[in-house]
mmCIF file of C-alpha atoms and ligand atoms in Angstrom:
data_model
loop_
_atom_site.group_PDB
_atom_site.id
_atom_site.type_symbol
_atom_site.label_atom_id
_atom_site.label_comp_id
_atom_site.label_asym_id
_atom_site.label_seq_id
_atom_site.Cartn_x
_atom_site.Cartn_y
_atom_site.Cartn_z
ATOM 1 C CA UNK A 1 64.477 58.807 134.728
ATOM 2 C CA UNK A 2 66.524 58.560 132.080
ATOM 3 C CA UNK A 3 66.415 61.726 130.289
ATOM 4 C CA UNK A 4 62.981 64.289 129.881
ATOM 5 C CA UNK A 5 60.340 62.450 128.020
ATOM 6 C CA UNK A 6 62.292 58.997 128.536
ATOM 7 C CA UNK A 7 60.401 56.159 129.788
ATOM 8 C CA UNK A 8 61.211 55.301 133.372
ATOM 9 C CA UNK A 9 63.258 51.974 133.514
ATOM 10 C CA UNK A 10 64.211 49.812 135.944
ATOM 11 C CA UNK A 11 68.117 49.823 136.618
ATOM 12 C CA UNK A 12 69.997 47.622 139.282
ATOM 13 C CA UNK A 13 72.610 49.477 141.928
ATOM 14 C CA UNK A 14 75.373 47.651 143.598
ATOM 15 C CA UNK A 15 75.192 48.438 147.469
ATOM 16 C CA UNK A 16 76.877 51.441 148.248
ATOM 17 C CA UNK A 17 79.959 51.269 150.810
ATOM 18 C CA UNK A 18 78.941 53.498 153.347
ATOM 19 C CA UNK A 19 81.195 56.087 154.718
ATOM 20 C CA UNK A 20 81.991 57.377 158.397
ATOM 21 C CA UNK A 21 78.697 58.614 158.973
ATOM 22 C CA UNK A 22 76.654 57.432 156.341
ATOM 23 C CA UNK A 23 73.729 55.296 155.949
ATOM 24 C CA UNK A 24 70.934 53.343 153.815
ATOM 25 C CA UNK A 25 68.188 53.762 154.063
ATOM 26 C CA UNK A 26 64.973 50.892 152.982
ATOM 27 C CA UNK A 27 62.508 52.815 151.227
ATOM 28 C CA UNK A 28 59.109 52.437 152.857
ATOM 29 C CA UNK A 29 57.665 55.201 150.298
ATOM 30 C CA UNK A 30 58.349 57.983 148.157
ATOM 31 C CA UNK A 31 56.115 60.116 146.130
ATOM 32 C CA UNK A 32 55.328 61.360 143.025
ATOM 33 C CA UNK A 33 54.554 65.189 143.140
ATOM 34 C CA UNK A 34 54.110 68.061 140.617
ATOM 35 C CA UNK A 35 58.010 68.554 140.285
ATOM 36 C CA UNK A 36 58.710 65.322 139.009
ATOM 37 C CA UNK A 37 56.044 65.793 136.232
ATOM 38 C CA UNK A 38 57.890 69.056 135.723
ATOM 39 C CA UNK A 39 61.668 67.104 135.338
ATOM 40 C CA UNK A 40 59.930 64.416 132.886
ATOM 41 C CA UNK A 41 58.992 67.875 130.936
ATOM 42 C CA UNK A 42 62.605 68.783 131.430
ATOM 43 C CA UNK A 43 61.196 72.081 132.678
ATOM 44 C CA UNK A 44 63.644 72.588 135.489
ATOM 45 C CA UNK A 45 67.300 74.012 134.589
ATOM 46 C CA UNK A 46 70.294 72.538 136.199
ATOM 47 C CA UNK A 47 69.080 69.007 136.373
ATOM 48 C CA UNK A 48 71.941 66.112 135.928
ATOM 49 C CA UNK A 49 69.791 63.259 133.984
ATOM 50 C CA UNK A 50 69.890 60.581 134.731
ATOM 51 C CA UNK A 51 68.252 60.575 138.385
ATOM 52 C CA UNK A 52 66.271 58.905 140.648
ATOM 53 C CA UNK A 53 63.512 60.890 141.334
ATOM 54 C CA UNK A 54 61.781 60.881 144.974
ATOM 55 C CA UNK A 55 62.208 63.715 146.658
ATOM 56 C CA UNK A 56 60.505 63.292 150.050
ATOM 57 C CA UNK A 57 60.945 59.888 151.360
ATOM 58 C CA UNK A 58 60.601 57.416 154.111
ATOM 59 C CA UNK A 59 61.813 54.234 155.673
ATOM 60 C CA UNK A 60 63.397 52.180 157.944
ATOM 61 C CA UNK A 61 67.343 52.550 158.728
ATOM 62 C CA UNK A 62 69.062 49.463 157.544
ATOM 63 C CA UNK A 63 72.582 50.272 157.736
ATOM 64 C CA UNK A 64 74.750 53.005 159.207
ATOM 65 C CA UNK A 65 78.792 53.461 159.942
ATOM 66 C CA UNK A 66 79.252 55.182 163.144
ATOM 67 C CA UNK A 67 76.637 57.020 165.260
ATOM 68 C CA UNK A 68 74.017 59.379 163.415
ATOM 69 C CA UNK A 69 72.035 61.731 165.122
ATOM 70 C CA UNK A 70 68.486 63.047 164.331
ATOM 71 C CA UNK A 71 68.492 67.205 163.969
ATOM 72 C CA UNK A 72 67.071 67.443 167.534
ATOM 73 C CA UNK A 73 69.693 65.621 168.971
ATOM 74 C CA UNK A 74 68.863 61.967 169.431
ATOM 75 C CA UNK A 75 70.505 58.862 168.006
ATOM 76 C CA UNK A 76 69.448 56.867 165.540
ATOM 77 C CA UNK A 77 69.914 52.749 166.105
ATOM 78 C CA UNK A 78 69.569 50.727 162.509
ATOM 79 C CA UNK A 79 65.376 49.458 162.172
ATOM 80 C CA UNK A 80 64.007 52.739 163.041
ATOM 81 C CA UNK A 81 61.766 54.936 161.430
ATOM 82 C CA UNK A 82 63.629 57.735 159.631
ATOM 83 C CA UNK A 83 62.633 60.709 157.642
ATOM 84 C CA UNK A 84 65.430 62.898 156.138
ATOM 85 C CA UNK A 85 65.772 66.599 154.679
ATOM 86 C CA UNK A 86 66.046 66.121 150.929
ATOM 87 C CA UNK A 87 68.170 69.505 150.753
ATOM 88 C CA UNK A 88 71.525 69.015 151.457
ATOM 89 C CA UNK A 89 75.237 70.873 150.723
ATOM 90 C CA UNK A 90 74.063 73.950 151.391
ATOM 91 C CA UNK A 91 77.374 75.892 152.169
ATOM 92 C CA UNK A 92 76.507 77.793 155.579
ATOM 93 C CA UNK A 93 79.266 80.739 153.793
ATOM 94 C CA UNK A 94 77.971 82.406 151.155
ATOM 95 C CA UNK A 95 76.303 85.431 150.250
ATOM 96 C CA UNK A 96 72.903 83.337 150.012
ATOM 97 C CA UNK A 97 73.236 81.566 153.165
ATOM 98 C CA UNK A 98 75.016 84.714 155.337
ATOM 99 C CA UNK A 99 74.289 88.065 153.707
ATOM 100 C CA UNK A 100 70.990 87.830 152.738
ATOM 101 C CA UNK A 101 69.560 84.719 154.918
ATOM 102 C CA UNK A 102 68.389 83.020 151.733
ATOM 103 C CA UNK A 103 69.570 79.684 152.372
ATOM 104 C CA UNK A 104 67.417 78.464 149.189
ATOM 105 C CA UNK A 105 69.222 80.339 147.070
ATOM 106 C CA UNK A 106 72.666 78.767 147.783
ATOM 107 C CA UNK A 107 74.209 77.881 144.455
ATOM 108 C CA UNK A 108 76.163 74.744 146.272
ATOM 109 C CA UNK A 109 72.304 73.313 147.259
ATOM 110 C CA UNK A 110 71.735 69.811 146.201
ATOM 111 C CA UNK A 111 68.389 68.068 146.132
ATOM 112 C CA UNK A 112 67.710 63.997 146.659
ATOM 113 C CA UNK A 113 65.674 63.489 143.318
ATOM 114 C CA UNK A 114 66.311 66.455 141.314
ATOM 115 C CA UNK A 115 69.495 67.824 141.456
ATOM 116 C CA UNK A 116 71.509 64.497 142.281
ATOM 117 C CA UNK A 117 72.706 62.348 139.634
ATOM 118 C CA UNK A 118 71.921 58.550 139.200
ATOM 119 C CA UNK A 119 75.218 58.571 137.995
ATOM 120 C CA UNK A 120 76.361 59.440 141.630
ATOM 121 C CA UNK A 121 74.410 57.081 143.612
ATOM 122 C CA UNK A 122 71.464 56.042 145.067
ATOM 123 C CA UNK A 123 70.177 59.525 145.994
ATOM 124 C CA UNK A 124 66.304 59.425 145.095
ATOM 125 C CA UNK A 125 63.032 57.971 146.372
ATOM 126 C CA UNK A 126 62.163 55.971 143.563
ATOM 127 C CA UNK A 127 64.535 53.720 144.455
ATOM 128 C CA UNK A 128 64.128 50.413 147.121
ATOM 129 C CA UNK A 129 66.874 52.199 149.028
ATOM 130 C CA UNK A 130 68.676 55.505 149.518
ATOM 131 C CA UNK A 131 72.032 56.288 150.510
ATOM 132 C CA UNK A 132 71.738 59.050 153.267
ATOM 133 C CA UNK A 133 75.075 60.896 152.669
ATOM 134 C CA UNK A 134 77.303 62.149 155.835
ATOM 135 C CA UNK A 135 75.530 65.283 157.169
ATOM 136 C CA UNK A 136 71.917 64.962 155.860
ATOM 137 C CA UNK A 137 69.260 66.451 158.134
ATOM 138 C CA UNK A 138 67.768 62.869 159.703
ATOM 139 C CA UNK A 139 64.567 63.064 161.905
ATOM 140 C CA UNK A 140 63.211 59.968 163.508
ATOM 141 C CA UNK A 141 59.511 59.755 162.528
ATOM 142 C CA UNK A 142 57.244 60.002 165.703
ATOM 143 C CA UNK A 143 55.830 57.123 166.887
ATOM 144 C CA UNK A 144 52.496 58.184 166.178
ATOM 145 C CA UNK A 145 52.974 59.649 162.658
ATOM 146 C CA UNK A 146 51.849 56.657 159.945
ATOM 147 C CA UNK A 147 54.354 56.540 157.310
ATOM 148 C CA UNK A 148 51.146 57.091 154.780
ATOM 149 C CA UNK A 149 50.837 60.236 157.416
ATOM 150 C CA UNK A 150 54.268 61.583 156.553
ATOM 151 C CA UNK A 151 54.148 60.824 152.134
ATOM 152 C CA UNK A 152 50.701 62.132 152.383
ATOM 153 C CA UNK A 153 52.052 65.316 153.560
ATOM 154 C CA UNK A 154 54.844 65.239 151.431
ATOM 155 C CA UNK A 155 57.046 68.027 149.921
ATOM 156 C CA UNK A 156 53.365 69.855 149.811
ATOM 157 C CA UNK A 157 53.434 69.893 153.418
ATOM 158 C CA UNK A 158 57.129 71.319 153.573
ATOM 159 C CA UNK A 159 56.258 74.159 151.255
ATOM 160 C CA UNK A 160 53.437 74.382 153.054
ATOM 161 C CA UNK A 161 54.781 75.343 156.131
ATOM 162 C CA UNK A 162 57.181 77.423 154.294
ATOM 163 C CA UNK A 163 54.486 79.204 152.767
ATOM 164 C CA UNK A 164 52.441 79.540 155.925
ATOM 165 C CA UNK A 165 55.651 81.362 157.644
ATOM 166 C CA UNK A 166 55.564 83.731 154.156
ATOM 167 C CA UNK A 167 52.044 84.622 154.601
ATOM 168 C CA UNK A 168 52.449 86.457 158.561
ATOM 169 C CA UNK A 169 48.663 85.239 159.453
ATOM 170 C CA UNK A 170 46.931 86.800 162.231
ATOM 171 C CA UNK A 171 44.548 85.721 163.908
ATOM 172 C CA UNK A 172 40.719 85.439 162.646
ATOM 173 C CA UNK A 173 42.269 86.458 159.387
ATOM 174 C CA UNK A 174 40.327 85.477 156.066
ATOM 175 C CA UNK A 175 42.985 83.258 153.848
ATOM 176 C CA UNK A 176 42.235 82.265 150.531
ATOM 177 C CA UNK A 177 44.449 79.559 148.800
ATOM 178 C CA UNK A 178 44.281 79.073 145.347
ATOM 179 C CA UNK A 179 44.800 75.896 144.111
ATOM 180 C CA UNK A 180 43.835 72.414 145.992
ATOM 181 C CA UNK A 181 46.673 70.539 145.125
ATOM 182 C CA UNK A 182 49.185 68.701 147.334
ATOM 183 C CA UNK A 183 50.449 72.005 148.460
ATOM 184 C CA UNK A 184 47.471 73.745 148.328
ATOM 185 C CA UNK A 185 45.694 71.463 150.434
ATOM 186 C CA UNK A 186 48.151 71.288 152.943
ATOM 187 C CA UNK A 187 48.120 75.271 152.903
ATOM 188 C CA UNK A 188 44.367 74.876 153.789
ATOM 189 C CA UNK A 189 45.168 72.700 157.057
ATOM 190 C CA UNK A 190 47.662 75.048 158.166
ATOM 191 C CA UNK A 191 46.139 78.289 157.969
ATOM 192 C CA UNK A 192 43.213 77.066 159.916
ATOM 193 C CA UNK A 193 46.045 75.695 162.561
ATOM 194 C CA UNK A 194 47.667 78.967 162.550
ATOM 195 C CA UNK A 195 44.453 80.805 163.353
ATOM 196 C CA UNK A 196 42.869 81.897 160.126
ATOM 197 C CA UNK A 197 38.726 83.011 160.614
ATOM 198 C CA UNK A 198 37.945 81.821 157.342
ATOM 199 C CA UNK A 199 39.972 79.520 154.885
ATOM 200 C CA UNK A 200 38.609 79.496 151.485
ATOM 201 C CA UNK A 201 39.752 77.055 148.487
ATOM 202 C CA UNK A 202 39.683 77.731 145.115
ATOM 203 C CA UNK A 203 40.395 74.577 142.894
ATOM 204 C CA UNK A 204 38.326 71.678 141.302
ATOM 205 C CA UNK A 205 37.426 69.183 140.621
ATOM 206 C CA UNK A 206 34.667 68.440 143.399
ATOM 207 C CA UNK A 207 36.429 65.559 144.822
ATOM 208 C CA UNK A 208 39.678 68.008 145.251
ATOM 209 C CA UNK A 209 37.479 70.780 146.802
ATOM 210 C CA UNK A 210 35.801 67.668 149.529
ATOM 211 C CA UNK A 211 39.106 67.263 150.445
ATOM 212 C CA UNK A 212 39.911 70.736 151.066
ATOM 213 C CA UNK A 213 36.696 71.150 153.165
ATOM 214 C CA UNK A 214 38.040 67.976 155.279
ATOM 215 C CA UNK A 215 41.776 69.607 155.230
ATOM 216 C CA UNK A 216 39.799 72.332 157.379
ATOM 217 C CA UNK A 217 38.469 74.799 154.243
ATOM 218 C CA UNK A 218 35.108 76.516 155.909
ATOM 219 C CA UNK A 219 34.483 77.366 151.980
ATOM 220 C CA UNK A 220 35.541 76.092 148.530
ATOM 221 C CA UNK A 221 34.649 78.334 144.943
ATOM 222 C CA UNK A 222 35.003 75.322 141.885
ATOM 223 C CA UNK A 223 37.289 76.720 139.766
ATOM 224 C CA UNK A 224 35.262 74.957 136.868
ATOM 225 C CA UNK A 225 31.719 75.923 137.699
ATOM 226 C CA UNK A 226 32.628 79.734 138.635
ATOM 227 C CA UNK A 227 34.442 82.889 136.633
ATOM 228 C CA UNK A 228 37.207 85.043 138.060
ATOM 229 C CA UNK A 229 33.981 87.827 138.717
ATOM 230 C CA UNK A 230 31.808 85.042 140.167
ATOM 231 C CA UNK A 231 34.526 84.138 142.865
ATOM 232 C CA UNK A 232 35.304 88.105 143.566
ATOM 233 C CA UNK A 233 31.624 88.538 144.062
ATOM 234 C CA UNK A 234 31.457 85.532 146.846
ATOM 235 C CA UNK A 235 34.571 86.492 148.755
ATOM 236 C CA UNK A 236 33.115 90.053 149.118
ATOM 237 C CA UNK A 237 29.371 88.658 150.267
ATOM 238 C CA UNK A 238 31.107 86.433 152.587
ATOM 239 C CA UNK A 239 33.455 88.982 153.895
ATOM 240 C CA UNK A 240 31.282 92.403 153.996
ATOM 241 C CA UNK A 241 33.135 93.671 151.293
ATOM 242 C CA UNK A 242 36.611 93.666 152.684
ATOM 243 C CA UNK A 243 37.810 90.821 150.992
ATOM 244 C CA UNK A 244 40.844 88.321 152.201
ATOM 245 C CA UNK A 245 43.806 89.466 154.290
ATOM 246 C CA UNK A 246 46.022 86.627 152.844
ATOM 247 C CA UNK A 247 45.678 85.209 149.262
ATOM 248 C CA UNK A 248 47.990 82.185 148.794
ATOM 249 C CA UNK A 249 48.667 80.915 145.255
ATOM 250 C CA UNK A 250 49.608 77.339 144.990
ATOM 251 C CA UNK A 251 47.897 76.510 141.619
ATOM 252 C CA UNK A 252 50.795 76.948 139.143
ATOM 253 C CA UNK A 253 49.091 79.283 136.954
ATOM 254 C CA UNK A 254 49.197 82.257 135.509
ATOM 255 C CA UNK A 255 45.738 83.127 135.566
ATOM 256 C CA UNK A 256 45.723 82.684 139.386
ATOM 257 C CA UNK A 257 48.175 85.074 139.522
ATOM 258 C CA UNK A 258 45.967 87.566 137.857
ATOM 259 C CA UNK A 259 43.330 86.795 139.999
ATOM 260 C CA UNK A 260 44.859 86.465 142.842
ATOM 261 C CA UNK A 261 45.514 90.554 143.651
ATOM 262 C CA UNK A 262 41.995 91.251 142.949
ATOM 263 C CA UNK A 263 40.752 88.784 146.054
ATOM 264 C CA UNK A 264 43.133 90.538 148.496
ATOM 265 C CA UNK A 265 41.817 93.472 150.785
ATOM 266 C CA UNK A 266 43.891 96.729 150.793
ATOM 267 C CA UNK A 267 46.770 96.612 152.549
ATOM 268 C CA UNK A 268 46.703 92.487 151.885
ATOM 269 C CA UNK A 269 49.083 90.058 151.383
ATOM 270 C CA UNK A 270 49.294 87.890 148.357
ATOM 271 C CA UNK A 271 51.987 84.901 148.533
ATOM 272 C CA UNK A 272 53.125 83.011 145.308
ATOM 273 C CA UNK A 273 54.251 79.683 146.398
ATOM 274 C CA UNK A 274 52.926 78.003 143.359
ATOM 275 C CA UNK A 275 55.491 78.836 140.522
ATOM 276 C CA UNK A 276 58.404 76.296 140.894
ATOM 277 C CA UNK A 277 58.560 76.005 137.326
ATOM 278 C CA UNK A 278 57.852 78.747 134.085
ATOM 279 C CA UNK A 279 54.631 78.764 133.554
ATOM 280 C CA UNK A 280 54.410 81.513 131.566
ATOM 281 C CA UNK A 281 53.550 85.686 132.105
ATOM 282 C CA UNK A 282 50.974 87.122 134.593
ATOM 283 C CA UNK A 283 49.015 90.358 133.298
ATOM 284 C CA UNK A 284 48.542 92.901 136.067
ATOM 285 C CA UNK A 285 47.404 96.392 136.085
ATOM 286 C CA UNK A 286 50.113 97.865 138.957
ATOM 287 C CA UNK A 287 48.145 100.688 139.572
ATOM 288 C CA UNK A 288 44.632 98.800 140.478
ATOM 289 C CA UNK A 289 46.254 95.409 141.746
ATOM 290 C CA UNK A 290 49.603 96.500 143.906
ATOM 291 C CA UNK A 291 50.026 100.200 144.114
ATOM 292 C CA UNK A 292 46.107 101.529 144.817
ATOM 293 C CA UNK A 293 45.894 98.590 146.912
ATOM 294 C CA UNK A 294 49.011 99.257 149.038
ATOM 295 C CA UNK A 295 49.485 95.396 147.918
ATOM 296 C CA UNK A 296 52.476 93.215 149.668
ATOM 297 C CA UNK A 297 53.990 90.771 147.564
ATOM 298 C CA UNK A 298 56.119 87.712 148.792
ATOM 299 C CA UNK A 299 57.736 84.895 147.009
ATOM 300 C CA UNK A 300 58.469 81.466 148.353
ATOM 301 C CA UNK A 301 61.072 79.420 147.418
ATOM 302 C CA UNK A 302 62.405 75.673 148.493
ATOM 303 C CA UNK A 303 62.464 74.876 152.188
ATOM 304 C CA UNK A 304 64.838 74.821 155.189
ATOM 305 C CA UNK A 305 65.467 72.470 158.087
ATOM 306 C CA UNK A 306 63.375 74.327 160.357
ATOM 307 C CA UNK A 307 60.500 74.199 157.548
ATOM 308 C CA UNK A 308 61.038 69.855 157.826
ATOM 309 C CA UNK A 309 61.347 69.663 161.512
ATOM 310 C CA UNK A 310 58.318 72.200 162.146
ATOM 311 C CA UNK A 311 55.977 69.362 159.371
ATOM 312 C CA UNK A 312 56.850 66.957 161.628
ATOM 313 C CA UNK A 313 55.900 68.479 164.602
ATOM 314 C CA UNK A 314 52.990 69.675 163.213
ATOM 315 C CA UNK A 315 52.084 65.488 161.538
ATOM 316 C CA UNK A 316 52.808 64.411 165.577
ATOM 317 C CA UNK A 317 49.941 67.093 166.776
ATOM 318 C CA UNK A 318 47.315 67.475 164.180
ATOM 319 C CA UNK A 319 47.428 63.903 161.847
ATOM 320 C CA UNK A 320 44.567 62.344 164.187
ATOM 321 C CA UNK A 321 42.359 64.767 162.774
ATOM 322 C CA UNK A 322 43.896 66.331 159.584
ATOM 323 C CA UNK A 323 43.986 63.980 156.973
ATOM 324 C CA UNK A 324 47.017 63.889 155.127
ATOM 325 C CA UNK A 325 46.839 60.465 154.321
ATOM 326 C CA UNK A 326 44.353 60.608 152.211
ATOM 327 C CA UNK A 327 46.635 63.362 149.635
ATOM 328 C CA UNK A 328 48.127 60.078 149.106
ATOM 329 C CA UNK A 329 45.969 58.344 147.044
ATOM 330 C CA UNK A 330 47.398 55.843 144.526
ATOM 331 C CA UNK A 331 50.310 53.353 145.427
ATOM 332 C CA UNK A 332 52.560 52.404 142.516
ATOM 333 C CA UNK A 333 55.367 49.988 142.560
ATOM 334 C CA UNK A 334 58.308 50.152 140.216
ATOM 335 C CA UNK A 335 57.821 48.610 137.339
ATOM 336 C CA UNK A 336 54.136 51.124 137.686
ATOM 337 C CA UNK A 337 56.152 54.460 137.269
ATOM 338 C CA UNK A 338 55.489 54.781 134.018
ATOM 339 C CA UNK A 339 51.617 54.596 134.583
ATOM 340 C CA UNK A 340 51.821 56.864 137.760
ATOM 341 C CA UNK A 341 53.269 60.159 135.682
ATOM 342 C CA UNK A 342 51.552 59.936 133.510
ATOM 343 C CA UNK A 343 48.852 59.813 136.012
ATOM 344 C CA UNK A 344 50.163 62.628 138.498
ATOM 345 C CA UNK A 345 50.639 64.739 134.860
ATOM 346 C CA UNK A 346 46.746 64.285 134.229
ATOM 347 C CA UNK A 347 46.430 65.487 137.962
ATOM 348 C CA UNK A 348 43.678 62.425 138.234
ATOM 349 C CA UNK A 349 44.889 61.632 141.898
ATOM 350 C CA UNK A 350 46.402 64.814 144.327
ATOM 351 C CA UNK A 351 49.377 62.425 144.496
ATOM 352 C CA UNK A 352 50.548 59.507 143.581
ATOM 353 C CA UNK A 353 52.702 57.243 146.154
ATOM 354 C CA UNK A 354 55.909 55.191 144.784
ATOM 355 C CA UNK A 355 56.301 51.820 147.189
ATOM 356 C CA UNK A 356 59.415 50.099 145.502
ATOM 357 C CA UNK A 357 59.763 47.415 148.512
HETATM 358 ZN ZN1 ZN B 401 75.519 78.919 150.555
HETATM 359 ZN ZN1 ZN B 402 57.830 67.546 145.462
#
């Protein structure tokens, strides 16, 4: 990606020399996911065109120099199945990191695909290999986890799990997610996994909202064929007027956010995991939506380690059942990416899967 609005080309790499500790890694896929429509927009700050987008990856190790070990502890031998933390350089020393336990927040973060420069190697998914730099977070991928598993579940499934941990369910709680996106959906599978009574969807279109009921949704409100009052009205009939415990926004927009206070029961907990890029102002009233309401509000930003290793474990227990393969929906080659954002910007498939080998 050369620059925002750019087409995509194809440029050639020489192989990288790999330092002590290093490795490359043959890309088995990558993805295409709402933040690389929002690069091509050149709607994130900070970002050092050109890259390689491809965030969350997978593939087979075909080269390292020395030993590398997986985050739990095991060894890696070239030909296996590895899956890596795309966040890496994040100090351990500053205030961010120490202070105030906001490890997303470091300023010396890097990201594979977004905040790593083409012009500094192969450090993106879109790409037929990576370079997995000395002290990236490796994970072998289970043996039971499909690779279509893992890129189904993406970077949704990361914030997901992120998001889950923001939200403090209980048990037999009543979770609404807005929004039945990649994240979204993936919000939907976990809440039921982490006890949830009743997970409702908002989103559309009716394909989307299928999905959602097979992610584990008990009920799903089409954002297309209902109004804001419409979907207040349901939650309350299906709840006995006391509304949802946990409303999670993973739709992006603005309106949801509006909505999104007015679906909560007093004393509720609404979660914005949704906004990684400006979308624009929310209106609230603060006395009616937040203060009346004795309404918690949490943010979610980026993901940690324990966020990655905790998908993974959660793709080894629940993919049998849970289908996160089918997020995935489209596979693009290459010399395709111009097609696929274009696609994933129209939001025709949840996601759209890059397979450059
Ligand atoms: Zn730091
Ligand atoms: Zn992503």
């Amino acid at each position: 990606m050369p620059a925002p609005l750019a087409p995509i080309e194809v440029r050639e790499f020489a192989v990288p020399d790999l330092p002590e500790g290093g490795g490359l890694l043959r890309t088995a896929y990558s993805e295409v996911c709402g933040t690389d429509v929002h690069l091509w927009h050149g709607r994130l700050a900070g970002v050092p065109y050109p890259i390689i987008p491809g965030h969350v990856t997978a593939g087979i190790l075909d080269r390292s120099r020395g030993p590398l070990n997986t985050i739990d502890g095991s060894r890696l031998k070239e030909g296996d199945r590895v899956v890596f933390f795309d966040v890496h350089r994040t100090c351990g020393r500053c205030m961010a990191c120490t202070v105030n336990r906001t490890p997303t927040r470091c300023a010396s973060r890097r990201v594979y695909g977004i905040t790593d420069s083409a012009d500094d190697g192969l450090f993106g998914g879109w790409s037929q290999a990576v370079y997995l730099e000395p002290g990236v977070t490796l994970a072998k991928l289970p043996d039971s986890v499909t690779f279509e598993d893992y890129i189904g579940g993406g970077c949704g499934l990361l914030t997901a799990v992120h998001g889950i941990e923001r939200a403090g369910i209980q048990l037999g709680d009543t979770v609404v997610v807005q929004g039945t996106g990649a994240v979204g959906l993936s919000l939907v599978a976990l809440a039921r996994i982490a006890g949830a009574g009743t997970v409702v969807a908002i989103g559309a279109p009716a394909g989307r909202l299928a999905l959602a009921t097979r992610m584990g949704a008990d009920e799903t409100f089409d954002l297309a064929a209902t109004t804001a009052d419409e979907r207040l009205e349901r939650l309350s009939a299906l709840t006995g007027g006391q509304l949802a415990d946990v409303v999670i926004e993973a739709s992006g927009s603005p309106k949801a956010v509006e909505e999104g206070p007015h679906l909560a029961r007093n004393g509720g907990r609404y979660v914005i995991v949704g906004h990684y890029t400006n979308a624009g102002d929310s209106r609230l009233n603060a006395h009616e939506q937040i203060n009346r309401k004795h309404l918690e509000i949490r943010g979610c930003w980026g993901s940690e380690a324990g966020h990655f290793l905790r998908a993974l474990r959660m793709l080894e227990r629940h993919a049998r059942r849970v289908p996160w393969r089918e997020i995935g929906a489209k596979t693009y080659a290459l010399d395709e990416l111009n097609v696929a954002i274009r696609e994933a910007e129209a939001l025709t498939v949840p996601k759209a899967l890059v397979k450059p080998n």
